[in-house]
Coordinates of C-alpha atoms in Angstrom, one line a residue:
Chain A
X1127 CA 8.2 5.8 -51.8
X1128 CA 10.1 6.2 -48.8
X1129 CA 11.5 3.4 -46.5
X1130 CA 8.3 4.1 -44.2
X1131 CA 6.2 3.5 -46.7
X1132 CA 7.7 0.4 -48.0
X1133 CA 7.9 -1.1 -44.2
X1134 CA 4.1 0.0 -43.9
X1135 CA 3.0 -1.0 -47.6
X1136 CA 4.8 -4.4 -46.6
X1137 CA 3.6 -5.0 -43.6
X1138 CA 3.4 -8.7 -42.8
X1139 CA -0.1 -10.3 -41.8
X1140 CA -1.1 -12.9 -39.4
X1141 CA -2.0 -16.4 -41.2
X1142 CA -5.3 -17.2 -41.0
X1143 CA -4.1 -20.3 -38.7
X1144 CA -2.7 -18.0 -36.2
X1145 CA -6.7 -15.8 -36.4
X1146 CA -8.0 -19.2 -35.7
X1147 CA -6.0 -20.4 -33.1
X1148 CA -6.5 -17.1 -31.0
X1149 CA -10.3 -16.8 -31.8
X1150 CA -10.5 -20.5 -30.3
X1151 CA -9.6 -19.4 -27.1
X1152 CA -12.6 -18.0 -24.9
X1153 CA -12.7 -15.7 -22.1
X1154 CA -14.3 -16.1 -18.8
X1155 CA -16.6 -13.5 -18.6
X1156 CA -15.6 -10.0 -17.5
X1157 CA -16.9 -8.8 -13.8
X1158 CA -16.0 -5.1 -12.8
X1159 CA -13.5 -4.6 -11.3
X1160 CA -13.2 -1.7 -8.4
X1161 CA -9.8 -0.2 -9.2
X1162 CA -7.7 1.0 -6.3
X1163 CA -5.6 3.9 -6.6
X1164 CA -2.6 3.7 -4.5
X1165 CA -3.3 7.3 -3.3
X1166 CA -6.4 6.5 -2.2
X1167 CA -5.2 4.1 -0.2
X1168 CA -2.7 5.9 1.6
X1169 CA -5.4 8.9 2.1
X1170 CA -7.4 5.7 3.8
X1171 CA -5.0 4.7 6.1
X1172 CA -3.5 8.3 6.9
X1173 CA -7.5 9.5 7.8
X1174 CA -7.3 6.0 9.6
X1175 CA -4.2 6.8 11.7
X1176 CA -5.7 10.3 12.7
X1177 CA -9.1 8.7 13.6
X1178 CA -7.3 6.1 16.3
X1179 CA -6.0 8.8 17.4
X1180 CA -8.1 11.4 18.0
X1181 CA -10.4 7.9 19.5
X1182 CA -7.7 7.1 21.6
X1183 CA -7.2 10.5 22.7
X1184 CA -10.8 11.2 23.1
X1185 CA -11.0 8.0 25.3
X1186 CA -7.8 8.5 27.5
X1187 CA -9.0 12.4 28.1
X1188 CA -12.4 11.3 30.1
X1189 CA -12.1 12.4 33.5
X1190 CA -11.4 9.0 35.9
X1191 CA -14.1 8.3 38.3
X1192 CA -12.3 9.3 41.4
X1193 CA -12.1 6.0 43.8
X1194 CA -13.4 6.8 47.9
X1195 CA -10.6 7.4 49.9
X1196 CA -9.5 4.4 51.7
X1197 CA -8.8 5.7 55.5
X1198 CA -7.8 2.4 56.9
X1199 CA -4.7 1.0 55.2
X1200 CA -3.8 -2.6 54.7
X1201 CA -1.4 -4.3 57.1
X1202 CA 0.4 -7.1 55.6
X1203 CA 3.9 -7.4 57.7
X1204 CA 3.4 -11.3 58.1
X1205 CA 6.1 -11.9 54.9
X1206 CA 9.8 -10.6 55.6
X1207 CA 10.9 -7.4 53.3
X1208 CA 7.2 -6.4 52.7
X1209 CA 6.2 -2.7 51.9
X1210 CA 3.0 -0.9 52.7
X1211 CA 2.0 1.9 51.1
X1212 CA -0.8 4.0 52.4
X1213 CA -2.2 7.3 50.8
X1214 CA -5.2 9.6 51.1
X1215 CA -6.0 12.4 49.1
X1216 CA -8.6 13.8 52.2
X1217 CA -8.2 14.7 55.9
X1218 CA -7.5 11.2 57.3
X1219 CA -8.4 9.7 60.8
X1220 CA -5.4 9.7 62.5
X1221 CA -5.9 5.9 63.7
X1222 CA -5.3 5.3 60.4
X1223 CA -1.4 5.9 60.5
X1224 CA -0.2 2.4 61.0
X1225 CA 1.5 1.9 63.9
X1226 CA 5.3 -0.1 64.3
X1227 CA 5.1 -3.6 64.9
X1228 CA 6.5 -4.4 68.0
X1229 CA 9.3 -7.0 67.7
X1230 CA 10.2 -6.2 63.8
X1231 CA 12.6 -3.2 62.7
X1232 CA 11.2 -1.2 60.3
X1233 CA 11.7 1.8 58.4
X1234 CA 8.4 4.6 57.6
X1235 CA 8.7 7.1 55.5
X1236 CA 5.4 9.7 55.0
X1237 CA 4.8 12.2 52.7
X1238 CA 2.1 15.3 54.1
X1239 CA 1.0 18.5 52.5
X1240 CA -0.8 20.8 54.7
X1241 CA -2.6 24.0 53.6
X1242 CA -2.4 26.4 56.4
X1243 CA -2.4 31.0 56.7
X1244 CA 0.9 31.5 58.3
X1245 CA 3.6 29.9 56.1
X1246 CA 6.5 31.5 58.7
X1247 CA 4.7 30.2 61.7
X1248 CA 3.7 26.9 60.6
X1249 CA 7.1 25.9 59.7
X1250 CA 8.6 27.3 62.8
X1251 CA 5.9 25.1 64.6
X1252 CA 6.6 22.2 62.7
X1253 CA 10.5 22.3 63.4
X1254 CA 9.2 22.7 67.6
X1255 CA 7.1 19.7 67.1
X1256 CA 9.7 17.4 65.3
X1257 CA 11.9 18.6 68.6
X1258 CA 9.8 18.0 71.1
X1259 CA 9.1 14.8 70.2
X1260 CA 12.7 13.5 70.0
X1261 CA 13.8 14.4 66.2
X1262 CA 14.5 17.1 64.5
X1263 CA 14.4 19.5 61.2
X1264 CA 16.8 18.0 58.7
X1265 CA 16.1 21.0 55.8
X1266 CA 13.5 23.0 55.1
X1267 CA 13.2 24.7 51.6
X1268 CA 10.6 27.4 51.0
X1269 CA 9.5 28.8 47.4
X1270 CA 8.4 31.5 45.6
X1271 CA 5.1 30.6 45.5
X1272 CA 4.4 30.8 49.0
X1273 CA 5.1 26.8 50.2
X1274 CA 7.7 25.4 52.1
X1275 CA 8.9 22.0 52.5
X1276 CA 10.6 20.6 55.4
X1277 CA 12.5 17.3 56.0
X1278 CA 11.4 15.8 59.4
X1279 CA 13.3 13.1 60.8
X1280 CA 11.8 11.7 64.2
X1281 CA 11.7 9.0 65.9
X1282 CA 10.2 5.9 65.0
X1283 CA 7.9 5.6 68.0
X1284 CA 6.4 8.4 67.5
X1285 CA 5.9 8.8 64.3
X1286 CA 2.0 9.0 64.6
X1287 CA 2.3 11.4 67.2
X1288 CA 4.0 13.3 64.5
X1289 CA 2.0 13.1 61.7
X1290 CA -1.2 13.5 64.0
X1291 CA 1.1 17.2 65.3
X1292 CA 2.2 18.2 62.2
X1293 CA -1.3 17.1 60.4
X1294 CA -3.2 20.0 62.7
X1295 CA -1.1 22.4 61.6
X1296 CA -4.0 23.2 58.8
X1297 CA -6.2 21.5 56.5
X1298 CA -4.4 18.2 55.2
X1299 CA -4.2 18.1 51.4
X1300 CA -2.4 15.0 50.7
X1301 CA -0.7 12.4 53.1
X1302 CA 1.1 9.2 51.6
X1303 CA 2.7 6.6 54.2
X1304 CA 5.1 4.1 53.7
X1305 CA 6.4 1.3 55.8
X1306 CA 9.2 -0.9 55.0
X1307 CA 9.7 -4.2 56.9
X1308 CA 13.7 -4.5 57.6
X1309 CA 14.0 -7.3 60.1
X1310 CA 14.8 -9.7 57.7
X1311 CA 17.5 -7.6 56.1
X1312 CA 18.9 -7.2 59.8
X1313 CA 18.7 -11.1 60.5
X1314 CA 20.5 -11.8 56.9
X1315 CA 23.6 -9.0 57.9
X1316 CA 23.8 -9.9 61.4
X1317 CA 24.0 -13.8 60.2
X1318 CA 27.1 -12.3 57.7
X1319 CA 28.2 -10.4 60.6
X1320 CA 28.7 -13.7 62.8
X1321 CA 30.2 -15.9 60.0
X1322 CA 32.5 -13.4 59.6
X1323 CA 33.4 -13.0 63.2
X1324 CA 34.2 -16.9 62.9
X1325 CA 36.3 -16.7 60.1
X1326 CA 38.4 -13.5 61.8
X1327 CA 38.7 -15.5 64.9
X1328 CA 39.3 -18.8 62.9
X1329 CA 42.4 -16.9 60.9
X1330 CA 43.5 -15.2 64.0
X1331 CA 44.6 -18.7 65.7
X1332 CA 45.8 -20.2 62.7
X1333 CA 48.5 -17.5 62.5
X1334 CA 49.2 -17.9 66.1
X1335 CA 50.9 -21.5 65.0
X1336 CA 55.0 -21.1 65.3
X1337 CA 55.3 -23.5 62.6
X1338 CA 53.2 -22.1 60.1
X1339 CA 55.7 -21.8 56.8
X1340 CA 56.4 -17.9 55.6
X1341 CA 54.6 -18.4 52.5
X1342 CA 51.1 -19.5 54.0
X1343 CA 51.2 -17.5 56.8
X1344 CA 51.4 -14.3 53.9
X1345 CA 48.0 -16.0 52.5
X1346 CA 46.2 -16.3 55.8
X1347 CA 46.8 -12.9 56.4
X1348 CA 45.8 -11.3 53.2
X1349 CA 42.7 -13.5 53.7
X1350 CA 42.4 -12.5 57.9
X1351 CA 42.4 -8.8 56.2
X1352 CA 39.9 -9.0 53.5
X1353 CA 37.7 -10.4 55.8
X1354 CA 38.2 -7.6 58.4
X1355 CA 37.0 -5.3 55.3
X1356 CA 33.7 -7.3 54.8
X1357 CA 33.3 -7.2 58.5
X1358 CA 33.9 -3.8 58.7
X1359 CA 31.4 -3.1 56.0
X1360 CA 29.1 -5.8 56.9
X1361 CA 29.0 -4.1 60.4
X1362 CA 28.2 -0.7 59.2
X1363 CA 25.6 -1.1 56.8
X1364 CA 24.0 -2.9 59.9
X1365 CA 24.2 0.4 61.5
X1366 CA 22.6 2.0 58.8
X1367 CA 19.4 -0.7 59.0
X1368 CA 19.2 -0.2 62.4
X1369 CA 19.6 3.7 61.9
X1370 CA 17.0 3.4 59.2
X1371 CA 14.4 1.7 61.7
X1372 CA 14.8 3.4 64.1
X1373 CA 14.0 7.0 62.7
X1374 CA 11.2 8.0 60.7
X1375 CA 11.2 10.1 58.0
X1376 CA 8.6 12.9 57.5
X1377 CA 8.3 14.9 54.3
X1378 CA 6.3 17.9 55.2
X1379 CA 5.4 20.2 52.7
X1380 CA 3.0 23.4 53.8
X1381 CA 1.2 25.6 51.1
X1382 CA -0.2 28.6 51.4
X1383 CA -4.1 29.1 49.9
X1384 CA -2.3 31.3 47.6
X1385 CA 0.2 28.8 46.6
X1386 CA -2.9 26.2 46.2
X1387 CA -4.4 28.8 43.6
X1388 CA -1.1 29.5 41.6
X1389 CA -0.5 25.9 40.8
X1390 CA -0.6 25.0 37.6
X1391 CA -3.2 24.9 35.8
X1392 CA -4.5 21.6 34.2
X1393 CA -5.3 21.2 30.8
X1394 CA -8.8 20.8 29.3
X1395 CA -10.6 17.8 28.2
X1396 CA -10.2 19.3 24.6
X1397 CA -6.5 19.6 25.5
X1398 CA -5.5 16.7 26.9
X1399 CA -7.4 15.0 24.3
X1400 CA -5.2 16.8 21.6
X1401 CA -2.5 16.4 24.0
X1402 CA -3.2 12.4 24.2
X1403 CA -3.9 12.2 20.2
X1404 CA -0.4 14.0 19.1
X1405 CA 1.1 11.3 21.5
X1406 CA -1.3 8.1 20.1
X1407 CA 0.3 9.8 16.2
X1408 CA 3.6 10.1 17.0
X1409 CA 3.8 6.2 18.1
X1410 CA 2.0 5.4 15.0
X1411 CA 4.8 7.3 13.0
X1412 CA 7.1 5.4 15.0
X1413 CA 5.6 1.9 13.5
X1414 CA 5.6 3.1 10.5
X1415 CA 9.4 4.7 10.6
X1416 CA 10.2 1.2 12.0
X1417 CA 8.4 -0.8 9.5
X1418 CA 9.9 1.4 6.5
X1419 CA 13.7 0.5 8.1
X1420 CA 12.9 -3.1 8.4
X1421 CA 11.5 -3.1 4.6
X1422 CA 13.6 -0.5 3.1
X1423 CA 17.0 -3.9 2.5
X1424 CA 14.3 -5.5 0.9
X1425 CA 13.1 -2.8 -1.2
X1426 CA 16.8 -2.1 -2.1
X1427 CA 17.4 -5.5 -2.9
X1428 CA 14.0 -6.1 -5.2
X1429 CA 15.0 -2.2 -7.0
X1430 CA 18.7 -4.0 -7.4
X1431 CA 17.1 -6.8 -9.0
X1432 CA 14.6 -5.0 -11.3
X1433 CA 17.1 -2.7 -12.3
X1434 CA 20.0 -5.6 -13.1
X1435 CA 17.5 -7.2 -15.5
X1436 CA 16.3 -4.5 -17.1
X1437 CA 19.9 -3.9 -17.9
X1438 CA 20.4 -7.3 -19.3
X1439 CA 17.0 -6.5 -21.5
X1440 CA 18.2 -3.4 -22.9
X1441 CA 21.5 -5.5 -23.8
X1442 CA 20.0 -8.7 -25.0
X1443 CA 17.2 -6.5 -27.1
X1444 CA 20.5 -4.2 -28.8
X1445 CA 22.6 -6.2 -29.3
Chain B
X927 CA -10.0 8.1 -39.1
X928 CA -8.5 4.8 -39.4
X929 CA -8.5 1.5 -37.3
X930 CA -5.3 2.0 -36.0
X931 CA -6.4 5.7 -34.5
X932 CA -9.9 4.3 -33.0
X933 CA -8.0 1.7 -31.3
X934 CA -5.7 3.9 -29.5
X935 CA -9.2 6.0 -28.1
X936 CA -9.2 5.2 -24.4
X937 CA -12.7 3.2 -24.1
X938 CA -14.8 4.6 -21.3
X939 CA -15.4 3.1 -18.4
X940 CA -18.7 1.5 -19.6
X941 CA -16.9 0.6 -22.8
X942 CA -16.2 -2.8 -22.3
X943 CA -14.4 -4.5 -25.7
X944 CA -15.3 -8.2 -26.3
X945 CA -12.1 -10.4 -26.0
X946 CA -13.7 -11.6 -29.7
X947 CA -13.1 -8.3 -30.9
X948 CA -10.1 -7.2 -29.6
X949 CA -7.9 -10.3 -31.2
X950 CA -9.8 -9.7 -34.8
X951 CA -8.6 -5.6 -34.2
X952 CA -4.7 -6.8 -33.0
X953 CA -3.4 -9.7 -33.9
X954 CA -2.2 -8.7 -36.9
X955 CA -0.9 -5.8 -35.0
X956 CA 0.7 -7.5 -32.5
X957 CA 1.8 -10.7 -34.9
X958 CA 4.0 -7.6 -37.1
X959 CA 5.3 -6.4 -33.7
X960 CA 6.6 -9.7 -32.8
X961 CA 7.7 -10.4 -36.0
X962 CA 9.9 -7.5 -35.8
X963 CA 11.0 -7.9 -32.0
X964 CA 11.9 -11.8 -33.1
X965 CA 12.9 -11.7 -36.7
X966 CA 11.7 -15.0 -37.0
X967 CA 8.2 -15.3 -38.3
X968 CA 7.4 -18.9 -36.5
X969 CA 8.3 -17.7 -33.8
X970 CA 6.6 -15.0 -33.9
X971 CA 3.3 -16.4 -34.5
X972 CA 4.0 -19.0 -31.2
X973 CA 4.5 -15.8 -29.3
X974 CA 1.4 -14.2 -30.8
X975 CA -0.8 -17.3 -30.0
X976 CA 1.0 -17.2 -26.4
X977 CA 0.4 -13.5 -26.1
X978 CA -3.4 -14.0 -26.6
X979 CA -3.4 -16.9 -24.0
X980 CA -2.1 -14.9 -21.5
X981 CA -4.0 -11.9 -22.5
X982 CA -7.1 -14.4 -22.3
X983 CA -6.1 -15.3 -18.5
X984 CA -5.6 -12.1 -17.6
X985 CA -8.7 -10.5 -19.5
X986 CA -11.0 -10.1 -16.3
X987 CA -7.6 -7.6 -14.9
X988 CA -7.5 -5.7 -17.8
X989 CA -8.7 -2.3 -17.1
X990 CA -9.2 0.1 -20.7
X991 CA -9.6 2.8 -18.4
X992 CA -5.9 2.6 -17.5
X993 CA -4.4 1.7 -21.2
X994 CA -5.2 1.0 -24.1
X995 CA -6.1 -2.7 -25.5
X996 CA -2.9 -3.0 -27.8
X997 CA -0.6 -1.4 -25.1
X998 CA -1.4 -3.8 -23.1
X999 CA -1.1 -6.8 -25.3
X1000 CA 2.0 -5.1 -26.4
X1001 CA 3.1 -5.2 -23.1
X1002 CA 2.8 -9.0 -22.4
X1003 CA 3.9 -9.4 -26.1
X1004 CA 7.1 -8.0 -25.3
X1005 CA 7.6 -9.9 -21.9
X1006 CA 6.9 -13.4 -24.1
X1007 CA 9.6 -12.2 -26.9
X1008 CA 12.0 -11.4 -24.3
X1009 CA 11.6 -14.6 -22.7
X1010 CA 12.4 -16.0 -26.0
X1011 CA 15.2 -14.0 -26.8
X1012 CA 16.9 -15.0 -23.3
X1013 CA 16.5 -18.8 -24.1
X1014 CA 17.6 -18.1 -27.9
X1015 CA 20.7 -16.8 -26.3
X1016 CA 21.1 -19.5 -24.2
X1017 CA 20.6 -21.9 -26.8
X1018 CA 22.9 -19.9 -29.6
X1019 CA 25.7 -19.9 -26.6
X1020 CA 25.6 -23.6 -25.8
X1021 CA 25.4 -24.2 -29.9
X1022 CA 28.9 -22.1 -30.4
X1023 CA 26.8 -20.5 -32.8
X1024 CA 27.5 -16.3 -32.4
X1025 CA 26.2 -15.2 -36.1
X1026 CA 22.3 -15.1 -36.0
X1027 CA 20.8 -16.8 -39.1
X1028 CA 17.8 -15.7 -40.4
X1029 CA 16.1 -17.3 -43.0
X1030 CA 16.6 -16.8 -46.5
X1031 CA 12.7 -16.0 -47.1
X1032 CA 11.1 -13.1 -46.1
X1033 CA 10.9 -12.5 -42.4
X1034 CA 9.7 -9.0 -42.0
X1035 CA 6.8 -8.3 -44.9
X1036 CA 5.4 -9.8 -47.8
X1037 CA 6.9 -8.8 -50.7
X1038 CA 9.1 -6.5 -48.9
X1039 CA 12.4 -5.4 -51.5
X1040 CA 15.6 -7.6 -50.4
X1041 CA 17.5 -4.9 -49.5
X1042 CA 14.8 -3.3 -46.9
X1043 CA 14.9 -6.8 -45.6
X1044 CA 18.4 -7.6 -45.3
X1045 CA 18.8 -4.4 -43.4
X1046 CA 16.1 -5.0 -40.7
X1047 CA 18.3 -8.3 -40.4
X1048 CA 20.9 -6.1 -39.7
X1049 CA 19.2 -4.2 -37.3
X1050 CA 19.0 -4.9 -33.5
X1051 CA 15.7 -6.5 -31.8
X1052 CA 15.9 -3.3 -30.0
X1053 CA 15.7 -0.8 -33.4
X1054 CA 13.4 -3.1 -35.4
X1055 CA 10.9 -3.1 -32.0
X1056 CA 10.6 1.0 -31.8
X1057 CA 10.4 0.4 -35.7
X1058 CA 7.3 -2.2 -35.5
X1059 CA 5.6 0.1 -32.4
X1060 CA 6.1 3.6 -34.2
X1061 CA 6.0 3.1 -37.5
X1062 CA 3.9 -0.4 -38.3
X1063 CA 1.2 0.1 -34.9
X1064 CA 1.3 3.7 -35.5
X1065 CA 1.4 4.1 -31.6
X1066 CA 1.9 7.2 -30.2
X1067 CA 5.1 8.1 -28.4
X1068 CA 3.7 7.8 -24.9
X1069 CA 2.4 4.2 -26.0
X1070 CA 4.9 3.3 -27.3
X1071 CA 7.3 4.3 -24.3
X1072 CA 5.5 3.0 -22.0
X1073 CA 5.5 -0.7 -23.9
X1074 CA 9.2 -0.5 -24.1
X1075 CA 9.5 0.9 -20.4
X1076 CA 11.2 4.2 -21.0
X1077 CA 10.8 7.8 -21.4
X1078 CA 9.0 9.2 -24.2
X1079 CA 12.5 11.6 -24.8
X1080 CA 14.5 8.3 -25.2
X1081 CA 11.6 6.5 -27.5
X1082 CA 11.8 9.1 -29.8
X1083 CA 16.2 9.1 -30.1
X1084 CA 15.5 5.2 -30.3
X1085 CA 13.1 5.3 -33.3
X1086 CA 15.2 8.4 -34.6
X1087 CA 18.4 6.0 -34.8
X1088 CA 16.8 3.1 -35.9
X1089 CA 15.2 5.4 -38.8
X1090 CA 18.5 6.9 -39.7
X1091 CA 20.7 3.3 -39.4
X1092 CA 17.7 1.7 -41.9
X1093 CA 18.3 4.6 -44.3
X1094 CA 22.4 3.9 -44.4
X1095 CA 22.0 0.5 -44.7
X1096 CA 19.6 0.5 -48.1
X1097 CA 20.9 3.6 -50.2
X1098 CA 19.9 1.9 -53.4
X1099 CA 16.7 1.5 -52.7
X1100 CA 14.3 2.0 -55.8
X1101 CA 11.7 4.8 -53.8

């Protein structure tokens, strides 16, 4: 008989206290149990992730419901430093260009596109027109595809005589306007302006006393010369408010029907859809990625501690 | 076919064992492999009543589609043995006491010749476990492995060592 046999022939049995003990015990009664495979639920939540997203995408491709075009801007130049932006996608009334506020400096800027035939003659015209009326052409830049864009800079008297000119050129495509109140910005420098003005004077006469010792005197006038710097810079960007308010600025750009048709062409619903969906997924793999970096010490540290007592195991069991 | 073969059949899924009979099918089972795992047959029926009481908590979880019933009681009878074994080494290290001393009756089978007997004492927990699984519970290598948490590859050098070290060790055995 081999040593198998032996071990099996000699096996040792459980004392009938130990079968009485167990049986004693009684089980709650067994309900079914749905058993989750983890692959399952990763299919789940990866058919989950491409659903939001083809939802999301399917919701953000809808064309918008285009709002009227608003012909009348708002004014609201009461506050000091306030902007007003104004922009129509259709022909607008010229009476809706707002005009300056008498009393306040401020800087407008517009933005036009005008289709017209003649590129060549419409941007020579335009360049007469920002002449006559006191400004002038400060770049124009035509393209390939048949449009030209030209930097206007006139006046800022007239700059709704100017966009009223330059707008009948041809059929007005787009036109944003924006105003920029800068009196308060003029008030503030021309207040640092003055104080510095004192202080100059201020230094000037206290360098003018005989009996002021060598080493102060040195102080006052490094000081009477850093404040002629700030004057000096105080001074000009003054100029360049005043510049600023006193000359609009006209970006004209002039397109061709051909040009119009050569644009790009937009997407479909389908492909912006796809387009928005892709986007949605790749945010949602960039949870995920950031939720696996945040987890992954843990992870380490729970494998670190799985593995270090399995080790002692193996050890304690062969030994 | 024997008992032991029908038991490691994976039930169906509408082949639900009573808890009543899965204790009169394994306790003996499990009572040798703890016997073996401990060396220490008291102990080894504590940790066979504890295995059933957490095998009895647990029975609503217990799924036979995803092992068998004496895996899995395997399984939580090796986690109560090990907990054992920890605090046995505790308690032999704060007792100064390094030599492990077994019983002079018989530990590991009834009736089992002294020199079998003193050479499972002289065996690891570790050899006399592959021994109990393999050999007494006739489990399968896959069972087995997974019980003891390695590969099949490494069950098999286990039980081929601990096999080969019990043959050494009792040469003048009367087969």
């Amino acid at each position: 008989m081999s040593t198998v046999d032996l071990l099996r022939a000699h096996a040792p049995s459980a004392p009938e206290s130990l079968h009485s003990r167990v049986l004693a015990l009684r089980p709650e009664p067994k309900r079914t149990r749905v058993r989750v495979r983890p692959a399952f639920v990763l299919a789940g939540a990866a058919t989950l992730a491409v659903a939001a997203a083809v939802v999301h995408g399917f919701a953000t491709s809808a064309p918008k419901t285009a709002a009227p075009p608003r012909h009348t801007p708002s004014r609201a130049f009461g506050s000091a430093g306030s902007a007003v932006q104004a922009q129509t996608k259709l022909a607008p009334a010229i009476g809706a260009v707002p005009a300056p506020s008498p009393g306040r400096l401020q800087s407008t800027s517009a933005s036009l596109s005008v289709r017209v035939d003649d590129l060549g003659a419409k941007t020579t015209e335009a360049t007469k027109i920002a002449t006559r009326l006191g400004g002038y052409a400060q770049s124009v830049h035509y393209t390939a595809g048949g449009s030209a864009t030209i930097d206007v800079r006139v006046p800022a008297g007239r700059v709704k005589q100017a966009i009223a000119q330059l707008g009948a050129l041809g059929t007005i495509v787009a036109q944003q306007i924006s105003i920029q109140d800068l009196t308060s910005q003029l008030e503030r420098q021309s207040a640092q302006i003055a104080q510095l003005r004192r202080r100059v004077a201020a230094l000037k006469q206290a360098l003018a006393s005989p009996s002021l010792p060598d080493a102060q005197r040195v102080l006052l006038q490094i000081k009477l010369s850093e404040a002629k710097r700030a004057l000096a810079e105080r001074l000009h960007g003054r100029a360049a408010t005043v510049s600023a308010g006193a000359t609009a600025r006209i970006s004209l750009t002039l397109e061709t029907r051909r040009a119009a048709a050569a644009a790009p062409h937009h997407r479909g619903r389908l492909g912006r859809m796809l387009h928005d969906a892709v986007g949605f997924l790749a945010v949602e793999g960039l949870v995920v990625l950031f939720a696996l970096i945040v987890a992954s010490p843990f992870a380490i540290a729970f494998g670190l501690v799985w593995w270090y007592r399995r080790r002692a195991t193996d050890r304690l069991l062969m030994e | 076919m024997n008992a032991a073969t029908t038991s490691l059949r994976l039930p169906r899924a509408s082949e639900q064992p009573s808890f009543d009979a899965v204790v009169a099918e394994h306790l003996d089972s499990v009572y040798r492999y703890l016997v073996y795992l401990t060396g220490d047959r008291s102990a080894a029926e504590d940790l066979a009543a504890e295995t059933f009481e957490k095998a009895f908590r647990s029975w609503r979880r217990f799924d036979p589609r995803r092992s068998a019933p004496r895996t899995w009681l395997c399984g939580i009878a090796r986690n109560a043995a090990v907990d054992w074994l920890r605090a046995e080494a505790r308690r032999r290290r704060r007792e100064e006491i390094y030599a492990r001393d077994f019983d002079e009756e018989q530990q590991f089978g009834d009736g089992l010749p002294g020199p079998v007997e003193s050479a499972l004492r002289q065996l690891s927990a570790g050899e006399r476990e592959v021994i109990a699984l393999r050999i007494l519970l006739e489990l399968d290598g896959p069972s087995a492995a997974r019980v003891l948490g390695i590969s099949n590859t490494a069950c098999s050098t286990r039980l081929s060592r601990a096999l080969k070290r019990l043959e050494e060790l009792t040469p003048d055995v009367d087969r």
